[in-house]
GROMACS .gro file of C-alpha atoms in nm:
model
  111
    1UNK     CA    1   0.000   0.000   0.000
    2UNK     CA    2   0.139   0.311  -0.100
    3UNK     CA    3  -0.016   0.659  -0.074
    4UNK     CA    4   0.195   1.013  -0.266
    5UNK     CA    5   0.314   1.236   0.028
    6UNK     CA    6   0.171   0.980   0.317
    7UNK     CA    7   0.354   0.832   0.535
    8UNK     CA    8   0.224   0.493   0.647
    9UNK     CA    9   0.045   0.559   0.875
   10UNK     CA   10  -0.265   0.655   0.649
   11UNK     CA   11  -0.343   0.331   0.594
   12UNK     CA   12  -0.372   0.214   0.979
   13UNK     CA   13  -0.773   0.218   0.926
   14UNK     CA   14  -0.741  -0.066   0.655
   15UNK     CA   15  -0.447  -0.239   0.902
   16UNK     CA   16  -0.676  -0.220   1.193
   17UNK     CA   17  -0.982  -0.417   1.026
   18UNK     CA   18  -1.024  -0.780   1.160
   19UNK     CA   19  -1.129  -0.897   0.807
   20UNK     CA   20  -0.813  -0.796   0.615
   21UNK     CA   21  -0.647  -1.018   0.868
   22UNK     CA   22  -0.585  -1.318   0.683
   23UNK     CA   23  -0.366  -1.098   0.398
   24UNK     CA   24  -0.035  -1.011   0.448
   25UNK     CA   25  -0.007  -0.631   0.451
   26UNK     CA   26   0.335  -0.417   0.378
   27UNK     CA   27   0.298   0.007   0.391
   28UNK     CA   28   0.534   0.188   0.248
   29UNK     CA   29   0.665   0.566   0.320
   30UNK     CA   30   0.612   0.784   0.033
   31UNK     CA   31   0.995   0.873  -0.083
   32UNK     CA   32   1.128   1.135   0.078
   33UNK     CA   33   0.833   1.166   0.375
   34UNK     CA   34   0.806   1.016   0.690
   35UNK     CA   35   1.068   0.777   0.795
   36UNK     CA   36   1.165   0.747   0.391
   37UNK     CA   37   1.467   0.923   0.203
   38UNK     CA   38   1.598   0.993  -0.093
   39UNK     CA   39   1.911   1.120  -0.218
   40UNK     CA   40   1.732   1.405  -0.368
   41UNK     CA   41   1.567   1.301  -0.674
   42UNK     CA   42   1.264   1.127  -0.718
   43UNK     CA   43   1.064   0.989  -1.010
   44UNK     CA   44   0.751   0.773  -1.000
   45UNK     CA   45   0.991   0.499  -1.197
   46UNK     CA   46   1.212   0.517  -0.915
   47UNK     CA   47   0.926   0.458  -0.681
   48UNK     CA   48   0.806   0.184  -0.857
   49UNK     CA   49   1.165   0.029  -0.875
   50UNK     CA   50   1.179   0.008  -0.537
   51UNK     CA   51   0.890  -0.135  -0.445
   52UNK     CA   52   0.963  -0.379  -0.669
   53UNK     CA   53   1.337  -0.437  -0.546
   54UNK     CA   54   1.165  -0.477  -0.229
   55UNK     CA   55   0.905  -0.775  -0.344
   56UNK     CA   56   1.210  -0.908  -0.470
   57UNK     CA   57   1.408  -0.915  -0.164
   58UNK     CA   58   1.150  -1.025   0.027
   59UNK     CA   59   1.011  -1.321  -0.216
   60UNK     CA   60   0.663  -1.162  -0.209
   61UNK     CA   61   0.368  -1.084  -0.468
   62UNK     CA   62   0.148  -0.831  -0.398
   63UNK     CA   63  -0.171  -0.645  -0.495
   64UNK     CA   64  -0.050  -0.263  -0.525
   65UNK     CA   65  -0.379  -0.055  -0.351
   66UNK     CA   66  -0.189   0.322  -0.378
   67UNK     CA   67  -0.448   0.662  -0.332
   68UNK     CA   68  -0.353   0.930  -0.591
   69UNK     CA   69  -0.012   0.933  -0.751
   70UNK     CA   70   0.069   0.645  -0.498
   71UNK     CA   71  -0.215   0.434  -0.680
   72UNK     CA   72  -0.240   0.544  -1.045
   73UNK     CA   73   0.157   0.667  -1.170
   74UNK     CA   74   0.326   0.478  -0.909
   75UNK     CA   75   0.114   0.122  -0.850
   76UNK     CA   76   0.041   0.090  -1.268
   77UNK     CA   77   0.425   0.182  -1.344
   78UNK     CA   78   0.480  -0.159  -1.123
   79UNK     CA   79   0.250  -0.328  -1.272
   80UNK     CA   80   0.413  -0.240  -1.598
   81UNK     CA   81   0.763  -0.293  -1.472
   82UNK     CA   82   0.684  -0.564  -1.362
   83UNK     CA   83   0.560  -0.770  -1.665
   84UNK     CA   84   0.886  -0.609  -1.816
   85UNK     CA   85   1.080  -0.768  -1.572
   86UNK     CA   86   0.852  -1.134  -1.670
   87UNK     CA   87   0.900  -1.140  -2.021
   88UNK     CA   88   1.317  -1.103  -1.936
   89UNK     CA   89   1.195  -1.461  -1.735
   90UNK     CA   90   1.235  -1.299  -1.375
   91UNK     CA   91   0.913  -1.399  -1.138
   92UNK     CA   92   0.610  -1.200  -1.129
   93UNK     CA   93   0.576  -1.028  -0.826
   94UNK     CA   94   0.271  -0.783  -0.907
   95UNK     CA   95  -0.070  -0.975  -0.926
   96UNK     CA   96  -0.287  -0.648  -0.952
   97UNK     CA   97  -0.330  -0.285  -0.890
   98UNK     CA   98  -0.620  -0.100  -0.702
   99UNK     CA   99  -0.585   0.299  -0.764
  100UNK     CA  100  -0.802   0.511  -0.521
  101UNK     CA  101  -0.892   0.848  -0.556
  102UNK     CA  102  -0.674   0.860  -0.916
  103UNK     CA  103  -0.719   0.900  -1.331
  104UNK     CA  104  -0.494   0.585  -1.531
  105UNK     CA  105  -0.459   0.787  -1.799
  106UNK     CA  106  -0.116   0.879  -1.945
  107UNK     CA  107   0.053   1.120  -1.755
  108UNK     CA  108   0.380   1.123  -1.987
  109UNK     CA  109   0.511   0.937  -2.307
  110UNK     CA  110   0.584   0.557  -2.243
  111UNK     CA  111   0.315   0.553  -1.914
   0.00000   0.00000   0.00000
């Protein structure tokens, strides 16, 4: 779960609820807020990078549920990393996207 200037806390409502309990659930700092850093630039591709660097590290798939930029540019540029990173043969590790409170239309050329 990922959320554009949140830290991850926002999502404690969705942590909280006793029927999300049997899903695993990872939050995520927005880059640069919160407990996150960055060494002074940030994209959405280097967002998305990292969250899939992380799935990787930690031998996880995961539905992507981001609110604004955290849903639409930054969870659909990992879902389209992602099957980048598949048809190179690596493992998939994004099984779907939910974007809250977002548009999925093309922000810039190649997205």
């Amino acid at each position: 779960m990922t959320a554009f200037n949140n830290s991850r806390e926002y999502w404690q409502p969705q942590l909280d609820d006793p029927q999300l309990n049997a899903f695993k659930k990872l939050t995520l700092d927005s880059m640069g807020f919160a407990e996150s850093r960055t060494a002074g630039v940030w994209t959405f591709d280097l967002a998305a990078h990292s969250i899939l660097a992380l799935l990787e590290a930690l031998n996880e798939q995961a539905v992507v549920i981001g609110d604004s930029m955290g849903g639409g540019p930054t969870g659909l540029r990992c879902a389209l990393l992602d099957a980048e990173r598949t048809r190179r043969g690596a493992v998939s590790r994004i099984t779907g996207v939910v974007a809250c409170g977002t548009s999925a239309e093309e922000e810039s050329e190649g997205v």
